[in-house]
Coordinates of C-alpha atoms and ligand atoms in Angstrom, one line a residue:
M10 CA 98.4 152.5 -72.5
R11 CA 95.6 153.6 -70.2
K12 CA 93.3 156.6 -70.9
L13 CA 91.7 159.4 -68.9
W14 CA 88.1 158.7 -67.9
I15 CA 85.9 161.7 -68.4
D16 CA 82.1 161.8 -68.6
G17 CA 82.1 158.0 -68.8
E18 CA 84.3 157.9 -71.8
F19 CA 88.0 156.9 -72.2
V20 CA 89.9 159.8 -73.8
E21 CA 93.5 160.7 -74.5
A22 CA 95.0 163.9 -73.0
A23 CA 94.1 166.8 -75.2
G24 CA 97.8 167.6 -75.8
G25 CA 98.6 164.0 -76.6
A26 CA 101.4 164.0 -74.0
T27 CA 102.2 160.8 -71.9
M28 CA 104.2 159.9 -68.8
T29 CA 105.7 156.7 -67.6
V30 CA 105.2 154.8 -64.4
V31 CA 108.2 153.0 -62.9
D32 CA 108.1 149.9 -60.6
P33 CA 110.1 150.9 -57.5
A34 CA 111.2 147.3 -57.0
T35 CA 112.8 146.9 -60.4
E36 CA 113.3 150.4 -61.7
E37 CA 111.6 149.3 -64.9
V38 CA 108.8 151.1 -66.7
V39 CA 105.5 149.3 -66.1
D40 CA 103.2 151.4 -68.1
T41 CA 102.5 154.7 -69.8
V42 CA 99.5 157.0 -68.9
P43 CA 98.2 160.3 -70.4
K44 CA 99.8 163.5 -69.1
G45 CA 96.8 165.7 -68.9
G46 CA 96.8 169.5 -68.7
P47 CA 94.4 172.4 -68.0
V48 CA 92.2 171.5 -71.1
D49 CA 91.6 168.1 -69.7
V50 CA 90.8 169.5 -66.3
D51 CA 88.2 171.8 -68.0
R52 CA 86.6 168.8 -69.7
A53 CA 86.5 166.8 -66.5
V54 CA 85.1 169.6 -64.4
A55 CA 82.5 170.4 -67.1
A56 CA 81.4 166.8 -67.1
A57 CA 81.2 166.7 -63.3
K58 CA 79.3 170.0 -63.2
K59 CA 76.8 168.8 -65.8
A60 CA 76.2 165.5 -63.8
F61 CA 75.8 167.3 -60.4
P62 CA 72.2 168.5 -60.5
A63 CA 70.8 165.1 -61.3
W64 CA 73.1 163.2 -58.9
K65 CA 72.2 165.6 -56.1
K66 CA 68.6 164.7 -56.6
V67 CA 69.1 160.9 -56.5
S68 CA 67.6 159.8 -53.2
A69 CA 69.9 159.0 -50.4
W70 CA 68.6 155.4 -50.4
A71 CA 69.4 155.0 -54.1
R72 CA 72.8 156.6 -53.7
A73 CA 73.6 154.2 -50.8
E74 CA 72.7 151.2 -53.0
L75 CA 75.1 152.4 -55.7
L76 CA 77.9 152.9 -53.2
V77 CA 77.4 149.4 -51.8
E78 CA 77.8 148.1 -55.4
V79 CA 81.1 150.1 -55.6
G80 CA 82.3 148.2 -52.5
R81 CA 81.2 144.9 -53.9
R82 CA 83.1 145.4 -57.1
L83 CA 86.2 146.5 -55.2
R84 CA 86.1 143.2 -53.2
Q85 CA 85.4 141.2 -56.3
Q86 CA 88.4 142.6 -58.2
K87 CA 90.7 143.1 -55.3
E88 CA 93.3 140.6 -56.7
D89 CA 93.7 142.7 -59.8
F90 CA 93.8 146.0 -58.0
A91 CA 96.3 144.6 -55.5
L92 CA 98.6 143.5 -58.3
T93 CA 98.5 146.9 -60.0
L94 CA 99.1 148.6 -56.7
T95 CA 102.1 146.4 -56.0
R96 CA 103.6 147.2 -59.4
E97 CA 103.3 151.0 -58.9
T98 CA 103.8 151.5 -55.2
G99 CA 106.2 148.5 -54.5
R100 CA 104.1 147.6 -51.5
T101 CA 103.3 143.9 -50.7
L102 CA 100.5 142.1 -52.4
R103 CA 99.3 140.9 -49.0
K104 CA 98.8 144.5 -47.7
N105 CA 97.3 145.7 -51.0
R106 CA 94.6 143.0 -50.8
G107 CA 93.8 144.2 -47.3
Y108 CA 93.6 147.8 -48.4
A109 CA 91.1 146.9 -51.1
D110 CA 88.9 145.2 -48.5
W111 CA 89.3 148.2 -46.2
S112 CA 88.3 150.6 -49.0
A113 CA 85.3 148.5 -49.8
A114 CA 84.2 148.7 -46.1
C115 CA 84.5 152.5 -46.3
F116 CA 81.9 152.6 -49.1
D117 CA 79.6 150.4 -47.0
Y118 CA 80.1 152.7 -44.1
Y119 CA 79.2 155.9 -45.9
A120 CA 76.3 154.1 -47.6
G121 CA 75.0 153.3 -44.2
L122 CA 75.6 156.8 -42.9
I123 CA 73.8 158.6 -45.7
R124 CA 70.7 156.4 -45.3
E125 CA 70.4 157.8 -41.7
R126 CA 71.5 161.3 -42.5
R127 CA 68.9 164.0 -42.0
G128 CA 68.6 167.8 -41.5
R129 CA 66.6 169.0 -38.6
V130 CA 63.6 171.1 -37.7
I131 CA 64.4 173.7 -35.2
P132 CA 61.9 175.8 -33.0
S133 CA 60.2 178.7 -34.7
A134 CA 59.3 182.0 -33.0
E135 CA 55.6 182.0 -34.1
A136 CA 53.0 179.5 -34.9
G137 CA 52.6 179.0 -38.6
Q138 CA 56.3 179.1 -39.2
L139 CA 58.8 176.4 -40.1
N140 CA 62.5 176.5 -39.5
L141 CA 64.7 173.9 -41.1
V142 CA 68.4 173.2 -41.1
L143 CA 69.3 171.6 -44.4
K144 CA 72.5 169.9 -45.4
E145 CA 73.4 170.1 -49.1
P146 CA 76.3 168.9 -51.3
L147 CA 78.8 171.4 -52.5
G148 CA 79.1 170.5 -56.3
V149 CA 82.2 169.3 -58.0
V150 CA 84.9 168.1 -55.5
G151 CA 88.5 167.9 -56.7
C152 CA 90.2 164.9 -55.0
I153 CA 94.0 165.1 -55.1
V154 CA 95.8 162.0 -53.7
P155 CA 99.5 161.2 -52.8
F156 CA 101.5 158.2 -53.8
N157 CA 101.7 156.3 -50.6
Y158 CA 98.1 154.9 -50.3
P159 CA 96.6 155.6 -53.8
L160 CA 93.4 153.5 -53.1
M161 CA 92.6 154.1 -49.5
L162 CA 93.3 157.8 -49.4
L163 CA 91.2 158.2 -52.5
V164 CA 88.3 156.3 -51.1
W165 CA 88.4 158.3 -47.8
K166 CA 87.5 161.3 -50.0
V167 CA 85.4 159.9 -52.8
A168 CA 83.1 157.7 -50.7
P169 CA 81.8 160.5 -48.4
A170 CA 81.8 163.1 -51.3
L171 CA 79.6 160.9 -53.4
A172 CA 77.4 159.8 -50.5
A173 CA 76.8 163.5 -49.8
G174 CA 75.6 164.0 -53.4
N175 CA 78.7 165.7 -54.9
T176 CA 80.4 164.7 -58.1
V177 CA 84.2 164.3 -58.3
V178 CA 87.3 164.8 -60.4
I179 CA 90.1 162.6 -59.2
K180 CA 93.8 163.3 -59.7
P181 CA 96.2 160.6 -58.4
A182 CA 100.0 161.1 -57.8
S183 CA 102.2 161.0 -60.9
Q184 CA 104.1 158.0 -59.5
T185 CA 101.0 155.9 -58.9
P186 CA 98.2 156.6 -61.4
L187 CA 97.6 153.0 -62.7
M188 CA 95.2 151.5 -60.2
T189 CA 93.3 154.8 -60.1
L190 CA 92.7 154.8 -63.8
D191 CA 91.5 151.2 -63.5
L192 CA 88.9 152.3 -61.0
H193 CA 86.4 153.2 -63.7
R194 CA 85.5 149.5 -63.4
V195 CA 84.0 150.1 -60.0
F196 CA 82.3 153.3 -60.9
D197 CA 80.8 152.7 -64.3
H198 CA 77.4 151.9 -63.0
L199 CA 77.0 155.5 -61.8
P200 CA 75.6 158.2 -64.0
K201 CA 78.1 159.5 -66.5
G202 CA 80.3 162.4 -65.2
V203 CA 79.7 161.6 -61.5
V204 CA 83.3 160.3 -61.3
N205 CA 86.0 161.5 -63.6
I206 CA 89.7 160.5 -63.4
I207 CA 92.6 162.5 -64.9
T208 CA 96.3 162.0 -64.7
G209 CA 99.1 164.5 -65.1
S210 CA 101.5 166.5 -62.9
G211 CA 100.5 168.3 -59.8
A212 CA 101.9 171.6 -61.1
E213 CA 99.6 171.4 -64.1
V214 CA 96.5 169.2 -63.5
G215 CA 96.5 169.6 -59.7
D216 CA 97.0 173.3 -59.9
A217 CA 94.3 173.8 -62.6
L218 CA 91.8 171.8 -60.5
V219 CA 92.5 173.9 -57.5
R220 CA 92.1 177.2 -59.4
H221 CA 89.1 176.1 -61.4
P222 CA 86.1 178.4 -60.8
D223 CA 83.6 175.5 -61.0
V224 CA 85.3 173.4 -58.3
P225 CA 84.1 174.7 -54.9
C226 CA 85.8 172.1 -52.8
I227 CA 89.3 170.5 -52.8
A228 CA 90.0 167.4 -50.8
F229 CA 93.8 167.0 -50.7
T230 CA 96.2 164.6 -49.0
G231 CA 99.9 165.3 -49.5
S232 CA 102.8 167.3 -48.2
T233 CA 102.4 170.3 -46.0
A234 CA 104.2 172.5 -48.6
V235 CA 101.7 171.7 -51.4
G236 CA 98.9 171.9 -48.9
Q237 CA 100.0 175.5 -48.0
H238 CA 100.1 176.3 -51.7
I239 CA 96.6 175.0 -52.2
Y240 CA 95.4 177.0 -49.1
R241 CA 96.7 180.2 -50.6
L242 CA 95.2 179.5 -54.1
A243 CA 91.8 178.6 -52.6
A244 CA 91.5 181.9 -50.8
D245 CA 90.7 183.7 -54.1
R246 CA 87.4 181.9 -54.4
M247 CA 86.9 181.0 -50.8
K248 CA 86.8 177.3 -51.6
K249 CA 86.0 174.7 -49.0
L250 CA 89.2 172.8 -48.2
H251 CA 90.0 169.6 -46.7
L252 CA 93.8 169.1 -46.1
E253 CA 95.5 166.0 -44.8
L254 CA 99.2 166.9 -44.6
G255 CA 102.5 165.8 -43.3
G256 CA 103.3 164.5 -39.8
S257 CA 106.2 163.6 -37.5
D258 CA 104.5 161.3 -35.0
A259 CA 105.9 160.5 -31.6
A260 CA 105.8 157.0 -30.0
I261 CA 106.3 157.1 -26.2
V262 CA 107.5 153.9 -24.6
C263 CA 107.0 153.8 -20.8
A264 CA 109.0 151.6 -18.5
D265 CA 105.9 149.6 -17.4
S266 CA 105.2 148.3 -20.9
D267 CA 106.1 144.8 -22.3
L268 CA 109.2 145.5 -24.2
E269 CA 109.0 142.4 -26.4
S270 CA 105.7 143.3 -27.9
V271 CA 106.4 147.0 -27.9
S272 CA 109.6 146.6 -29.9
R273 CA 107.4 144.8 -32.5
A274 CA 104.8 147.4 -32.5
V275 CA 107.3 150.2 -32.8
A276 CA 108.9 148.5 -35.8
W277 CA 105.5 148.2 -37.3
T278 CA 104.6 151.8 -36.9
A279 CA 108.1 153.1 -37.9
F280 CA 108.7 150.8 -40.9
L281 CA 105.3 149.9 -42.4
N282 CA 105.3 150.8 -46.1
A283 CA 109.0 151.6 -45.8
G284 CA 108.1 154.4 -43.4
Q285 CA 106.1 156.2 -46.1
V286 CA 103.0 156.6 -43.9
C287 CA 101.9 160.0 -42.8
T288 CA 101.3 158.6 -39.3
S289 CA 104.4 156.5 -39.0
A290 CA 106.4 156.9 -35.8
E291 CA 109.3 159.2 -36.5
R292 CA 110.4 160.0 -33.0
I293 CA 110.7 157.2 -30.5
Y294 CA 110.9 158.4 -26.9
V295 CA 111.8 155.7 -24.3
E296 CA 111.8 156.0 -20.5
Q297 CA 115.4 155.9 -19.2
P298 CA 115.3 152.7 -17.0
V299 CA 114.3 150.6 -20.0
A300 CA 116.0 152.6 -22.8
A301 CA 119.1 150.3 -23.2
E302 CA 117.0 147.1 -23.2
F303 CA 114.4 148.6 -25.6
L304 CA 117.2 149.7 -28.0
E305 CA 118.8 146.4 -28.0
R306 CA 115.6 144.5 -28.7
F307 CA 114.4 147.0 -31.3
A308 CA 117.7 147.1 -33.2
A309 CA 118.0 143.3 -33.2
L310 CA 114.4 143.0 -34.5
T311 CA 115.1 145.7 -37.2
K312 CA 118.1 143.8 -38.4
K313 CA 116.0 140.7 -39.0
L314 CA 113.3 142.4 -41.1
V315 CA 113.3 141.1 -44.7
V316 CA 113.8 143.7 -47.3
G317 CA 112.6 142.8 -50.8
P318 CA 110.0 143.2 -53.5
G319 CA 106.3 143.4 -52.7
M320 CA 105.6 140.4 -54.9
D321 CA 107.5 138.2 -52.5
D322 CA 105.3 136.9 -49.6
K323 CA 108.3 136.9 -47.2
T324 CA 109.0 140.6 -47.7
E325 CA 108.5 142.9 -44.7
I326 CA 110.2 146.1 -45.9
T327 CA 109.5 147.2 -49.5
P328 CA 111.3 149.9 -51.6
L329 CA 110.7 153.6 -51.4
I330 CA 108.7 155.1 -54.2
G331 CA 111.5 156.6 -56.2
R332 CA 115.2 157.3 -56.5
K333 CA 114.9 161.0 -55.4
E334 CA 113.0 159.8 -52.2
R335 CA 115.6 157.0 -51.4
D336 CA 118.5 159.4 -52.0
G337 CA 116.8 162.0 -49.8
I338 CA 116.5 159.5 -46.9
E339 CA 120.1 158.5 -47.4
S340 CA 121.4 162.1 -47.2
R341 CA 119.3 162.9 -44.1
V342 CA 120.8 159.9 -42.3
A343 CA 124.2 161.0 -43.4
L344 CA 123.5 164.5 -42.1
A345 CA 122.3 163.2 -38.8
Q346 CA 125.4 161.1 -38.4
K347 CA 127.5 164.2 -39.1
E348 CA 125.6 165.9 -36.2
G349 CA 126.5 163.0 -33.9
A350 CA 123.8 160.4 -34.4
K351 CA 124.8 156.7 -34.3
V352 CA 123.4 154.0 -36.6
V353 CA 122.6 150.9 -34.6
A354 CA 120.7 149.1 -37.4
G355 CA 120.5 149.6 -41.2
G356 CA 121.7 153.0 -42.4
R357 CA 122.5 151.8 -46.0
R358 CA 121.1 150.3 -49.2
P359 CA 120.8 146.5 -49.0
A360 CA 123.7 144.9 -50.8
H361 CA 121.7 142.0 -52.2
L362 CA 119.3 144.3 -54.0
P363 CA 121.3 146.3 -56.6
K364 CA 118.1 147.3 -58.5
G365 CA 115.1 149.0 -56.9
F366 CA 114.8 152.0 -54.5
Y367 CA 115.5 150.1 -51.3
Y368 CA 116.9 151.4 -48.0
E369 CA 117.4 149.2 -45.0
P370 CA 115.2 149.9 -42.0
T371 CA 117.3 152.1 -39.8
V372 CA 117.6 152.8 -36.1
L373 CA 119.4 155.8 -34.9
T374 CA 120.5 156.8 -31.4
N375 CA 122.5 159.7 -29.9
V376 CA 120.0 162.1 -31.5
R377 CA 119.2 165.4 -30.0
H378 CA 115.8 167.1 -30.0
G379 CA 117.0 170.1 -32.0
M380 CA 118.3 168.0 -34.9
Q381 CA 116.6 168.5 -38.3
L382 CA 115.7 164.8 -38.3
L383 CA 113.4 165.3 -35.4
R384 CA 111.9 168.6 -36.6
E385 CA 110.9 167.6 -40.2
E386 CA 108.9 164.7 -41.5
I387 CA 111.1 161.8 -42.5
F388 CA 108.9 159.7 -44.9
G389 CA 111.3 156.7 -45.0
P390 CA 112.2 153.7 -42.8
V391 CA 114.2 155.7 -40.2
A392 CA 113.5 155.5 -36.5
P393 CA 115.5 157.9 -34.2
V394 CA 115.4 156.8 -30.5
V395 CA 115.6 159.4 -27.7
T396 CA 115.6 158.8 -23.9
F397 CA 113.3 160.6 -21.5
K398 CA 113.5 160.8 -17.7
T399 CA 110.0 162.0 -16.6
F400 CA 106.6 161.7 -18.2
D401 CA 106.3 165.5 -18.3
E402 CA 109.4 165.6 -20.4
A403 CA 108.1 162.9 -22.8
L404 CA 104.8 164.9 -23.4
A405 CA 106.7 168.1 -23.8
L406 CA 109.1 166.6 -26.4
A407 CA 106.2 164.9 -28.2
N408 CA 104.3 168.1 -28.4
D409 CA 107.2 170.3 -29.4
S410 CA 106.7 169.7 -33.2
P411 CA 105.2 171.9 -35.9
Y412 CA 103.0 168.8 -36.8
G413 CA 100.1 167.3 -35.0
L414 CA 98.9 164.3 -36.9
G415 CA 99.2 161.2 -34.7
A416 CA 101.0 159.7 -31.6
T417 CA 101.2 156.4 -29.8
L418 CA 101.7 155.8 -26.0
F419 CA 102.8 152.4 -24.8
S420 CA 101.9 152.2 -21.1
N421 CA 99.5 150.3 -18.8
D422 CA 99.3 153.2 -16.2
P423 CA 95.8 154.6 -16.5
R424 CA 96.9 158.0 -15.0
R425 CA 99.5 158.4 -17.7
V426 CA 97.2 157.2 -20.4
R427 CA 94.6 159.8 -19.4
R428 CA 97.1 162.7 -19.1
Y429 CA 98.5 161.7 -22.5
F430 CA 95.2 161.7 -24.4
E431 CA 94.2 164.9 -22.8
E432 CA 97.5 166.8 -23.4
I433 CA 98.8 165.4 -26.6
Q434 CA 98.3 167.8 -29.5
V435 CA 97.4 165.5 -32.3
G436 CA 94.3 164.3 -34.1
N437 CA 95.0 160.5 -34.0
V438 CA 95.7 159.2 -30.6
W439 CA 96.8 155.6 -30.2
V440 CA 97.4 153.7 -26.9
N441 CA 99.4 150.5 -27.1
D442 CA 98.1 149.7 -30.6
P443 CA 99.4 152.1 -33.3
L444 CA 98.2 152.9 -36.8
V445 CA 94.8 151.4 -36.4
D446 CA 92.1 153.2 -38.5
N447 CA 88.4 152.8 -38.2
P448 CA 85.8 153.9 -40.8
A449 CA 83.8 155.5 -38.0
G450 CA 86.8 157.2 -36.4
P451 CA 87.6 160.7 -37.7
F452 CA 91.2 160.9 -39.0
G453 CA 93.2 164.1 -39.4
G454 CA 95.7 166.5 -38.0
M455 CA 96.2 169.5 -35.9
K456 CA 98.8 172.3 -36.4
M457 CA 100.7 172.0 -39.7
S458 CA 99.2 168.5 -40.3
G459 CA 96.1 169.9 -41.8
L460 CA 92.5 171.0 -41.7
G461 CA 89.3 168.9 -41.4
R462 CA 88.8 165.2 -40.9
E463 CA 88.4 162.1 -43.1
L464 CA 86.3 159.1 -42.0
G465 CA 83.5 159.1 -39.5
E466 CA 80.6 161.5 -39.5
E467 CA 83.0 164.4 -39.6
G468 CA 84.3 163.0 -42.9
L469 CA 80.8 163.3 -44.4
E470 CA 80.3 166.7 -43.0
E471 CA 83.3 168.0 -44.9
F472 CA 81.4 167.5 -48.2
L473 CA 78.2 169.2 -47.1
Q474 CA 77.1 172.8 -46.6
T475 CA 74.5 174.1 -44.3
K476 CA 71.3 176.1 -45.1
H477 CA 68.9 177.6 -42.5
V478 CA 65.4 178.0 -43.9
H479 CA 62.8 180.2 -42.2
W480 CA 59.4 179.8 -43.7
D481 CA 56.3 181.8 -42.7
I482 CA 53.7 179.4 -43.9
D483 CA 50.8 181.8 -43.4
A484 CA 52.5 184.4 -45.5
T485 CA 51.5 187.1 -43.0
P486 CA 54.5 189.1 -42.0
K487 CA 54.2 189.9 -38.3
S488 CA 53.8 193.7 -37.6
W489 CA 56.4 193.6 -34.8
W490 CA 58.9 192.2 -37.2
Y491 CA 58.4 195.3 -39.5
P492 CA 58.1 198.2 -37.0
W493 CA 58.8 200.8 -39.8
T494 CA 55.9 199.6 -42.0
P495 CA 53.8 202.7 -42.7
G496 CA 50.5 202.7 -40.7
A497 CA 51.6 199.9 -38.4
Ligands
NDP518 P1 102.9 165.8 -52.6 O1 102.4 166.9 -51.8 O2 104.1 165.9 -53.4 O3 101.8 165.3 -53.7 C1 100.5 165.0 -53.3 C2 99.5 165.2 -54.5 O4 99.5 166.6 -54.8 C3 100.0 164.5 -55.8 O5 98.9 164.1 -56.5 C4 100.7 165.7 -56.5 O6 100.8 165.5 -57.9 C5 99.8 166.8 -56.2 N1 100.4 168.1 -56.3 C6 101.7 168.5 -56.4 N2 101.8 169.8 -56.6 C7 100.6 170.3 -56.7 C8 100.0 171.6 -56.9 N3 100.8 172.7 -57.1 N4 98.7 171.8 -56.9 C9 97.9 170.7 -56.7 N5 98.3 169.5 -56.5 C10 99.7 169.3 -56.5 O7 102.9 164.5 -51.6 P2 103.5 163.0 -51.9 O8 102.7 162.4 -53.0 O9 104.9 163.1 -52.0 O10 103.0 162.3 -50.6 C11 103.7 162.3 -49.4 C12 103.1 163.4 -48.5 O11 101.8 163.1 -48.2 C13 103.8 163.3 -47.1 O12 104.1 164.6 -46.7 C14 102.8 162.6 -46.2 O13 102.9 163.0 -44.8 C15 101.5 163.2 -46.8 N6 100.4 162.3 -46.4 C16 99.5 162.8 -45.5 C17 98.5 162.0 -45.0 C18 97.5 162.5 -44.0 O14 96.4 161.8 -43.9 N7 97.7 163.5 -43.3 C19 98.3 160.6 -45.5 C20 99.3 160.2 -46.5 C21 100.3 161.1 -46.9 P3 102.2 164.9 -58.5 O15 102.4 163.5 -57.9 O16 101.9 164.8 -60.0 O17 103.3 165.8 -58.1

């Protein structure tokens, strides 16, 4: 059994409780981890708070070197991390190796950025004065992460938070805590208490972290419902919040695009990680003249995708994270069918995989804009296809969603591309090449998809606060500045 990692030590949960982790591909228990509670949160926050003053003073150069070492260790141990990730998430080993590399690159990126980071000197009103704009870390940052990308989404928070000089307390999702607990191996060259890792339920550990008076900042990725809850709780202490929430991304397929490659790209963005990607395409809008041909190609391709365990190199579609999630997708497809939707591919559990939380990649047609399926996030391998007549209509449909996380346009018409990136109401805008992230490219949502940005310079800024310093070096207050001074 693994242990919590607090103040550089391995400890059991104060209450002695444990929870099990299940492999989504086999439904078997793979390990047991401590089920922490508020007392453990107190311990972890106290350790992070104690470590903060010294860590804040470590020079940016030295901090950068330490972060580069984190990246090096991640690369070096990626095989091990990838294997654990596959066991707990069900995702393919191949992909998990790639995410380990990507995450290492993220540490390198923020190490580079912090070396260059500086405040600024701004003009002063008088000679003998100095005006400075300073950027300072916030203190202890609570990092709360969802199940779908346990490593990458953690690194998008922890790398900039540490680079900025904060200390962190990490809480992974209950379904996927294993690799996160193993991460002490990449952080144990940092001073004790700079990184702390605790497991437990969101309702206990997550909630206690958000409410904690010594945690001034929460960086959260997860559902919009939990994000709203955190937003409300954080108001009491006016905490700085960074919220990456749900999405219902549109993909717009224009008649001028190459349908062969676009069908593949749409399958990629709709079904990657069994559709459990916040920016997966969940509404496919296709221009009428090519709608029938696109649907035929897309459905044929979907039927060929190999569903299976992540340990198998041939697998393209892995299981959903749990039974509840798989059953939820199943009932949403059934409801859509009741409302008139037609299944043209998938729409059931694969017969050859009686164990595991699998669901076939599914293409639906005959869907109407008002259906629940198109209004709420799907988070499974389901792609509803809708036809549009004009580009105005496509943009209006894409924008008519409570969410604003990402969107993809497939078109080679520069006038359409420009209108799209100017008018689309999302934070992540892809043209012809969906789901591509970039360490320097800020990632985040508009509307109900969240607040703030991860990655890029903006991702560092989230973990800094600003001070303006006015210093009269001569220490001679100017008389015009104090007109009420007696005798002036
Ligand atoms: P949840 O919102 O259920 O959980 C996310 C994290 O929050 C988990 O660690 C969870 O712990 C914790 N949590 C739950 N309740 C509370 C609480 N009351 N206080 C504090 N923390 C709590 O999301 P999922 O894990 O199911 O992930 C899927 C969601 O994440 C989708 O909506 C998806 O769109 C979104 N997401 C958004 C991304 C973005 O960048 N915008 C990227 C990836 C995913 P526990 O697991 O123990 O319940």
